[in-house]
Each structure stands twice: as structure tokens, then as C-alpha cells.
């Protein structure tokens, strides 16, 4: 069976998914959805996708469509996930699932009701670097004492990963912190029981905090310190330091190093070195096997509860 997929959002991240899907057998992208039809058509032509539209609902009416991958603006994620599930399609939505908890809860309810695969793109669960650490924890060879994480960008203007103007505003808490909040509980193998946050000044034009600091503690005692900034004029991205009882690891996307910056070979951890491809492989495998995927909506909901609680704290 070939799984037929629609991709909504043909920007920087949508293209990463298209590149990953090229390596996955028996999956075909049959429709691509984007706000700018000319740019979306360019992407469709490059990847040989025949159907192009600016309306998700048009794609959802395609009878042979099995699944949708949403790489759209944060503010659309929950409502579009709901539309996909209501149309009887499996859905993978890029992080974050929602930017308010009640919307995420509604997606979870519908996923449960329809029995469709509903997955969130918490890519860190799939990067070979983090999988290596996860396997060590699962084997009882490594226990996390502290995670020290820096998520740094230089985004004083509203641009995306390709430096192009964005039609929406990104968010340190609901988008970028979601990666680490979920990963910390997942890697510590223990739920988060304490969470604190402080934020810097609100940007006068963008209306968001450009700097944030978050502290987390898991039930098993492990702690996490997360620093986030859109003001950092330096290397961009997220760097994770795992400090444990038997070693220290530094993860940079798909690559892993010891605490002394010695590279660790993670090429045998999974069938690919590309976290996005591995994430997509899990989505399609879950559809074929009729099972819950890793990073399902249900599994990541506790992360969004923590983000909700932190937002209340910051607004209080």
C-alpha cells in the first residue's frame, strides 16, 4: 500500500519533510498547500507534486488522501489538526501542537474518538544523538542528573530559518521551549513536577518576550535549566548538555559529543542520520501498523500542560 500524503506549508520546514520522504518507500506526496501559490508551485514542480492549492480543505476532499503533514504557522496547528481528523485523515503536526492548552486537549479528544494516528513533530525524540542517550537510559547505563539547554536565535525581525519574511510571529515558550520540556521528561523517564520561568522585556513590535529562562524538575529529582533567546548574535540552534551519573553528552541536532567535545559515532543508532526523516518514518509505520506512534498527541500533552502553567506564571 502506498500512503498518499498532503503537505501543508511549503516553507523551510516543509522542504525538510519532502527531502526526508524521498527516502521512505511506498509514500507519495500528492498535494501541497501554501499561502503563496507561486512559491508553492515552485516547490511542487521541484518535487513532482501534481496538486497545488492555498486551501487545506480542498486537499482534504481528495478521496485517496491518507494523511497530512502540517508545517504551517503555530497559530493554525490545532485547528488544522482538528480539520484533518474530522476529515478522516491521519495527521502529523509540526511542533507545537497548540498555543493554548484547551485546543491541544480537543485535538487529543478527536484523535481518541476517530482512532486516527495523530502525532506531533517533537523531533528531538528522533534525532540519533538523543536516541543514543535515550537507549543508554533505557538500558540502565545512564541516569540524567541535569540537562543544560541553550536555544538561541538572532530574530529581531520576523524571519524564518531561510531568512525570509514570516507571515506569523514565533514564540519562545510555546514553540521553542516545547522541544526541551518534552525531551527532558522523555529522557529523564519521569514526569515534570516543578517548573519556573522568567522572561525579559516584551518586544515593542513583535509583542513577544525575546529572552526567557526556565527551570524544571522531574519526579525522580533530575533538573533542567533552559535558556532561550531571539537576541543571540552567534551560532544559532539548540545545544543540549546531558550531565549524568556515568558521563556527560553534548547533543547538537543529529550529532553527539562527549563532555570533552569528542565526537560519538551515532550512525548505527537508526536507519538514517536525519531526525526529520526518522520522525516521518515513525508516522508512516504507525499508520501501516495501526498503532500509537512515538510522540503521539497523547504522549506529548503533559508538555503542553507545563507550558500552560508557565504561561500563567509569566502572565501573573
CSV table of C-alpha atoms in Angstrom, one decimal:
chain,number,residue,atom,x,y,z
A,1,UNK,CA,0.0,0.0,0.0
A,2,UNK,CA,1.3,3.4,-1.0
A,3,UNK,CA,0.5,6.0,1.7
A,4,UNK,CA,-0.7,9.2,-0.1
A,5,UNK,CA,0.2,12.4,1.8
A,6,UNK,CA,-0.6,16.1,1.6
A,7,UNK,CA,2.0,18.6,2.9
A,8,UNK,CA,0.6,21.9,4.2
A,9,UNK,CA,3.3,24.6,4.5
A,10,UNK,CA,6.0,24.6,1.8
A,11,UNK,CA,8.4,26.8,3.7
A,12,UNK,CA,11.8,25.9,5.3
A,13,UNK,CA,10.5,23.0,7.4
A,14,UNK,CA,8.1,21.6,4.8
A,15,UNK,CA,11.0,21.2,2.4
A,16,UNK,CA,12.9,19.2,5.1
A,17,UNK,CA,9.9,16.8,5.2
A,18,UNK,CA,9.8,16.5,1.4
A,19,UNK,CA,13.6,15.7,1.4
A,20,UNK,CA,13.1,13.1,4.1
A,21,UNK,CA,10.0,11.5,2.5
A,22,UNK,CA,12.1,10.9,-0.7
A,23,UNK,CA,14.0,8.2,1.2
A,24,UNK,CA,10.9,6.4,2.5
A,25,UNK,CA,9.4,3.7,0.3
A,26,UNK,CA,5.7,3.5,-0.6
A,27,UNK,CA,4.9,7.0,0.4
A,28,UNK,CA,3.8,9.6,-2.2
A,29,UNK,CA,3.1,13.3,-1.6
A,30,UNK,CA,0.1,14.0,-3.9
A,31,UNK,CA,-0.8,17.6,-2.7
A,32,UNK,CA,1.0,20.6,-1.4
A,33,UNK,CA,-0.7,23.6,0.3
A,34,UNK,CA,0.8,27.0,0.7
A,35,UNK,CA,-0.3,30.7,1.2
A,36,UNK,CA,1.8,31.9,-1.7
A,37,UNK,CA,0.7,29.9,-4.7
A,38,UNK,CA,3.7,30.9,-6.9
A,39,UNK,CA,6.2,29.8,-4.3
A,40,UNK,CA,4.2,26.6,-3.6
A,41,UNK,CA,4.1,25.8,-7.3
A,42,UNK,CA,7.9,26.1,-7.4
A,43,UNK,CA,8.3,23.6,-4.6
A,44,UNK,CA,5.7,21.3,-6.2
A,45,UNK,CA,7.5,21.3,-9.5
A,46,UNK,CA,10.8,20.5,-7.9
A,47,UNK,CA,9.4,17.5,-6.1
A,48,UNK,CA,7.0,16.3,-8.8
A,49,UNK,CA,3.8,17.0,-6.8
A,50,UNK,CA,0.8,17.5,-9.1
A,51,UNK,CA,-1.8,19.1,-6.9
A,52,UNK,CA,-1.2,22.7,-5.6
A,53,UNK,CA,-3.7,24.8,-3.6
A,54,UNK,CA,-3.8,27.5,-0.9
A,55,UNK,CA,-6.8,25.8,0.8
A,56,UNK,CA,-6.3,22.8,3.1
A,57,UNK,CA,-9.9,21.9,2.8
A,58,UNK,CA,-9.5,21.4,-0.9
A,59,UNK,CA,-6.8,18.8,-0.3
A,60,UNK,CA,-8.8,17.1,2.5
A,61,UNK,CA,-11.6,16.4,-0.1
A,62,UNK,CA,-9.2,14.2,-2.1
A,63,UNK,CA,-10.6,10.8,-1.6
A,64,UNK,CA,-7.4,8.7,-1.9
A,65,UNK,CA,-5.6,11.0,0.6
A,66,UNK,CA,-4.5,9.1,3.7
A,67,UNK,CA,-2.5,11.5,5.8
A,68,UNK,CA,-1.5,15.2,6.2
A,69,UNK,CA,1.7,16.7,7.5
A,70,UNK,CA,1.2,20.3,8.8
A,71,UNK,CA,4.2,22.7,8.7
A,72,UNK,CA,2.1,25.8,8.9
A,73,UNK,CA,2.2,28.7,11.3
A,74,UNK,CA,1.9,27.8,15.0
A,75,UNK,CA,-1.4,29.6,15.4
A,76,UNK,CA,-3.0,27.3,12.8
A,77,UNK,CA,-1.7,24.0,14.2
A,78,UNK,CA,-4.6,22.9,16.5
A,79,UNK,CA,-7.5,24.0,14.2
A,80,UNK,CA,-5.9,22.4,11.1
A,81,UNK,CA,-5.2,19.1,13.1
A,82,UNK,CA,-8.8,19.1,14.1
A,83,UNK,CA,-9.9,19.6,10.4
A,84,UNK,CA,-7.7,16.7,9.3
A,85,UNK,CA,-9.1,14.3,11.9
A,86,UNK,CA,-12.6,15.4,11.2
A,87,UNK,CA,-12.0,14.6,7.5
A,88,UNK,CA,-10.8,11.1,8.5
A,89,UNK,CA,-7.1,11.7,7.7
A,90,UNK,CA,-4.1,10.7,9.8
A,91,UNK,CA,-2.2,13.8,10.9
A,92,UNK,CA,1.4,14.8,11.9
A,93,UNK,CA,1.6,18.4,13.0
A,94,UNK,CA,4.9,20.2,13.5
A,95,UNK,CA,5.8,21.4,16.9
A,96,UNK,CA,3.9,23.0,18.7
A,97,UNK,CA,0.6,21.1,18.9
A,98,UNK,CA,-1.1,24.3,20.1
A,99,UNK,CA,-0.5,27.7,21.6
A,100,UNK,CA,-3.2,27.2,24.2
A,101,UNK,CA,-3.9,24.1,26.2
A,102,UNK,CA,-7.6,23.7,25.6
A,103,UNK,CA,-7.0,23.5,21.8
A,104,UNK,CA,-4.5,20.7,22.4
A,105,UNK,CA,-6.9,18.8,24.6
A,106,UNK,CA,-9.5,19.0,21.8
A,107,UNK,CA,-7.1,17.5,19.3
A,108,UNK,CA,-6.4,14.7,21.7
A,109,UNK,CA,-10.1,14.0,22.2
A,110,UNK,CA,-10.7,13.8,18.5
A,111,UNK,CA,-7.7,11.6,17.9
A,112,UNK,CA,-9.1,9.2,20.5
A,113,UNK,CA,-12.6,9.4,19.0
A,114,UNK,CA,-11.5,8.8,15.4
A,115,UNK,CA,-8.8,6.3,16.0
A,116,UNK,CA,-6.6,8.1,13.5
A,117,UNK,CA,-2.8,8.4,14.0
A,118,UNK,CA,-2.2,11.9,15.5
A,119,UNK,CA,1.4,12.7,16.0
A,120,UNK,CA,3.4,15.9,16.9
A,121,UNK,CA,6.8,16.7,15.4
A,122,UNK,CA,8.9,16.6,18.6
A,123,UNK,CA,11.9,15.9,16.5
A,124,UNK,CA,14.4,15.6,19.4
A,125,UNK,CA,12.8,12.2,20.3
A,126,UNK,CA,14.1,11.1,16.9
A,127,UNK,CA,17.5,12.7,16.4
A,128,UNK,CA,20.1,9.9,16.5
A,129,UNK,CA,22.0,11.9,19.1
A,130,UNK,CA,19.1,12.0,21.6
A,131,UNK,CA,18.1,8.4,20.7
A,132,UNK,CA,21.6,7.3,21.7
A,133,UNK,CA,21.2,8.9,25.1
A,134,UNK,CA,17.6,7.5,25.4
A,135,UNK,CA,18.9,4.0,24.7
A,136,UNK,CA,21.5,4.4,27.5
A,137,UNK,CA,18.8,5.5,30.0
A,138,UNK,CA,16.5,2.6,29.0
A,139,UNK,CA,19.3,0.1,29.4
A,140,UNK,CA,20.1,1.4,32.9
A,141,UNK,CA,23.6,2.6,31.8
A,142,UNK,CA,23.0,6.3,32.3
A,143,UNK,CA,20.8,8.4,34.5
A,144,UNK,CA,20.3,12.1,33.9
A,145,UNK,CA,21.2,14.4,36.8
A,146,UNK,CA,20.9,17.7,34.9
A,147,UNK,CA,20.1,18.9,31.4
A,148,UNK,CA,21.5,22.2,30.5
A,149,UNK,CA,20.0,23.6,27.3
A,150,UNK,CA,20.5,26.7,25.2
A,151,UNK,CA,18.1,27.6,22.4
A,152,UNK,CA,19.5,30.6,20.7
A,153,UNK,CA,18.4,32.6,17.5
A,154,UNK,CA,19.0,36.0,16.2
A,155,UNK,CA,15.5,37.1,15.2
A,156,UNK,CA,15.0,40.7,16.0
A,157,UNK,CA,13.0,40.8,12.8
A,158,UNK,CA,10.2,38.4,11.8
A,159,UNK,CA,12.1,36.0,9.5
A,160,UNK,CA,12.2,32.2,9.1
A,161,UNK,CA,15.1,29.7,9.0
A,162,UNK,CA,15.8,30.7,5.4
A,163,UNK,CA,15.9,34.4,6.3
A,164,UNK,CA,12.6,35.0,4.5
A,165,UNK,CA,9.9,37.3,6.0
A,166,UNK,CA,7.4,35.4,8.1
A,167,UNK,CA,3.6,36.0,8.0
A,168,UNK,CA,3.3,35.0,11.7
A,169,UNK,CA,5.1,35.5,14.9
A,170,UNK,CA,7.2,32.8,16.5
A,171,UNK,CA,7.2,32.1,20.3
A,172,UNK,CA,9.9,31.1,22.7
A,173,UNK,CA,7.6,29.4,25.2
A,174,UNK,CA,5.0,27.6,23.1
A,175,UNK,CA,7.3,26.7,20.2
A,176,UNK,CA,11.0,26.5,21.2
A,177,UNK,CA,10.6,25.6,24.9
A,178,UNK,CA,8.2,22.8,23.9
A,179,UNK,CA,11.1,20.8,22.4
A,180,UNK,CA,13.1,20.8,25.6
A,181,UNK,CA,10.2,20.5,28.1
A,182,UNK,CA,9.0,17.3,26.3
A,183,UNK,CA,12.5,15.9,25.8
A,184,UNK,CA,13.5,16.4,29.4
A,185,UNK,CA,10.6,14.3,30.7
A,186,UNK,CA,11.1,11.7,28.0
A,187,UNK,CA,14.9,11.4,28.6
A,188,UNK,CA,14.6,11.5,32.4
A,189,UNK,CA,11.9,8.9,32.1
A,190,UNK,CA,10.0,10.8,34.8
A,191,UNK,CA,7.2,13.4,34.8
A,192,UNK,CA,7.9,17.1,35.4
A,193,UNK,CA,6.7,18.1,38.9
A,194,UNK,CA,8.2,21.6,39.2
A,195,UNK,CA,8.5,24.4,36.6
A,196,UNK,CA,9.5,28.0,36.9
A,197,UNK,CA,10.1,30.8,34.3
A,198,UNK,CA,11.2,34.4,34.0
A,199,UNK,CA,11.2,36.4,30.8
A,200,UNK,CA,12.9,39.5,29.5
A,201,UNK,CA,11.3,42.7,28.1
A,202,UNK,CA,8.5,42.4,25.5
A,203,UNK,CA,9.5,43.4,22.0
A,204,UNK,CA,7.6,46.6,21.1
A,205,UNK,CA,6.8,45.5,17.6
A,206,UNK,CA,6.6,41.7,17.8
A,207,UNK,CA,4.8,41.7,21.1
A,208,UNK,CA,6.7,38.7,22.5
A,209,UNK,CA,9.5,38.1,25.0
A,210,UNK,CA,12.9,37.9,23.3
A,211,UNK,CA,14.6,36.2,26.2
A,212,UNK,CA,13.4,33.5,28.7
A,213,UNK,CA,14.8,31.3,31.4
A,214,UNK,CA,13.1,28.1,32.5
A,215,UNK,CA,13.9,25.7,35.4
A,216,UNK,CA,12.3,22.2,35.5
A,217,UNK,CA,12.5,19.3,38.0
A,218,UNK,CA,11.3,15.7,37.3
A,219,UNK,CA,9.7,13.5,39.9
A,220,UNK,CA,13.0,11.4,40.1
A,221,UNK,CA,14.9,14.5,41.1
A,222,UNK,CA,16.6,15.3,37.8
A,223,UNK,CA,16.7,19.0,36.9
A,224,UNK,CA,16.8,21.0,33.7
A,225,UNK,CA,18.0,24.6,33.0
A,226,UNK,CA,16.8,26.1,29.7
A,227,UNK,CA,17.9,29.4,28.3
A,228,UNK,CA,16.1,30.8,25.3
A,229,UNK,CA,16.8,33.9,23.2
A,230,UNK,CA,15.9,35.6,19.9
A,231,UNK,CA,18.7,38.2,20.7
A,232,UNK,CA,21.8,36.0,20.4
A,233,UNK,CA,24.1,37.2,17.7
A,234,UNK,CA,26.1,34.0,17.4
A,235,UNK,CA,25.7,30.3,16.5
A,236,UNK,CA,22.0,29.5,16.0
A,237,UNK,CA,20.1,26.5,17.2
A,238,UNK,CA,19.8,24.4,20.3
A,239,UNK,CA,22.6,22.7,22.3
A,240,UNK,CA,21.9,20.1,24.9
A,241,UNK,CA,24.3,19.1,27.6
A,242,UNK,CA,23.3,15.9,29.4
A,243,UNK,CA,25.1,15.6,32.8
A,244,UNK,CA,24.6,12.1,34.2
A,245,UNK,CA,25.9,9.6,36.7
A,246,UNK,CA,28.2,7.8,34.2
A,247,UNK,CA,29.1,10.5,31.8
A,248,UNK,CA,28.3,13.8,30.0
A,249,UNK,CA,27.0,14.2,26.5
A,250,UNK,CA,26.5,17.2,24.3
A,251,UNK,CA,23.9,16.9,21.5
A,252,UNK,CA,23.7,19.3,18.6
A,253,UNK,CA,20.8,18.2,16.4
A,254,UNK,CA,21.7,14.8,14.9
A,255,UNK,CA,25.4,14.9,16.2
A,256,UNK,CA,26.6,13.8,19.6
A,257,UNK,CA,29.8,14.5,21.5
A,258,UNK,CA,31.3,13.7,24.9
A,259,UNK,CA,31.5,16.4,27.6
A,260,UNK,CA,35.1,16.9,26.3
A,261,UNK,CA,33.9,17.6,22.7
A,262,UNK,CA,35.0,14.1,21.4
A,263,UNK,CA,32.6,13.0,18.6
A,264,UNK,CA,30.5,9.9,19.2
A,265,UNK,CA,29.5,7.7,16.3
A,266,UNK,CA,25.7,7.6,16.2
A,267,UNK,CA,25.5,6.3,12.6
A,268,UNK,CA,24.2,2.9,13.7
A,269,UNK,CA,21.5,4.2,16.0
A,270,UNK,CA,18.8,4.3,13.4
A,271,UNK,CA,18.3,3.7,9.6
A,272,UNK,CA,19.0,7.4,8.9
A,273,UNK,CA,21.1,10.2,10.4
A,274,UNK,CA,18.2,12.7,9.6
A,275,UNK,CA,15.9,13.3,12.6
A,276,UNK,CA,13.1,14.6,10.4
A,277,UNK,CA,13.2,11.6,8.1
A,278,UNK,CA,13.1,9.3,11.2
A,279,UNK,CA,10.1,11.2,12.6
A,280,UNK,CA,8.3,10.7,9.3
A,281,UNK,CA,9.2,7.1,9.1
A,282,UNK,CA,7.6,6.6,12.6
A,283,UNK,CA,4.4,8.4,11.4
A,284,UNK,CA,4.0,6.2,8.4
A,285,UNK,CA,5.0,3.0,10.3
A,286,UNK,CA,2.3,3.8,12.9
A,287,UNK,CA,-0.3,4.2,10.1
A,288,UNK,CA,0.7,0.9,8.5
A,289,UNK,CA,0.8,-1.0,11.8
A,290,UNK,CA,-2.4,0.6,13.3
A,291,UNK,CA,-0.6,1.7,16.4
A,292,UNK,CA,0.2,4.7,18.5
A,293,UNK,CA,3.3,6.5,17.3
A,294,UNK,CA,6.2,7.7,19.5
A,295,UNK,CA,5.4,11.4,20.1
A,296,UNK,CA,1.6,10.9,19.7
A,297,UNK,CA,-0.6,13.8,20.8
A,298,UNK,CA,-1.5,11.8,24.0
A,299,UNK,CA,2.2,11.3,24.9
A,300,UNK,CA,3.2,15.0,24.5
A,301,UNK,CA,0.1,16.5,26.2
A,302,UNK,CA,1.9,16.7,29.6
A,303,UNK,CA,4.5,19.0,27.9
A,304,UNK,CA,1.7,21.4,26.9
A,305,UNK,CA,0.3,21.3,30.4
A,306,UNK,CA,3.7,22.5,31.7
A,307,UNK,CA,3.8,25.3,29.1
A,308,UNK,CA,0.3,26.4,30.0
A,309,UNK,CA,1.3,26.5,33.7
A,310,UNK,CA,4.4,28.5,32.8
A,311,UNK,CA,2.4,31.0,30.8
A,312,UNK,CA,0.1,31.5,33.8
A,313,UNK,CA,3.1,32.2,35.9
A,314,UNK,CA,4.6,34.6,33.4
A,315,UNK,CA,1.3,36.5,33.0
A,316,UNK,CA,0.7,36.5,36.7
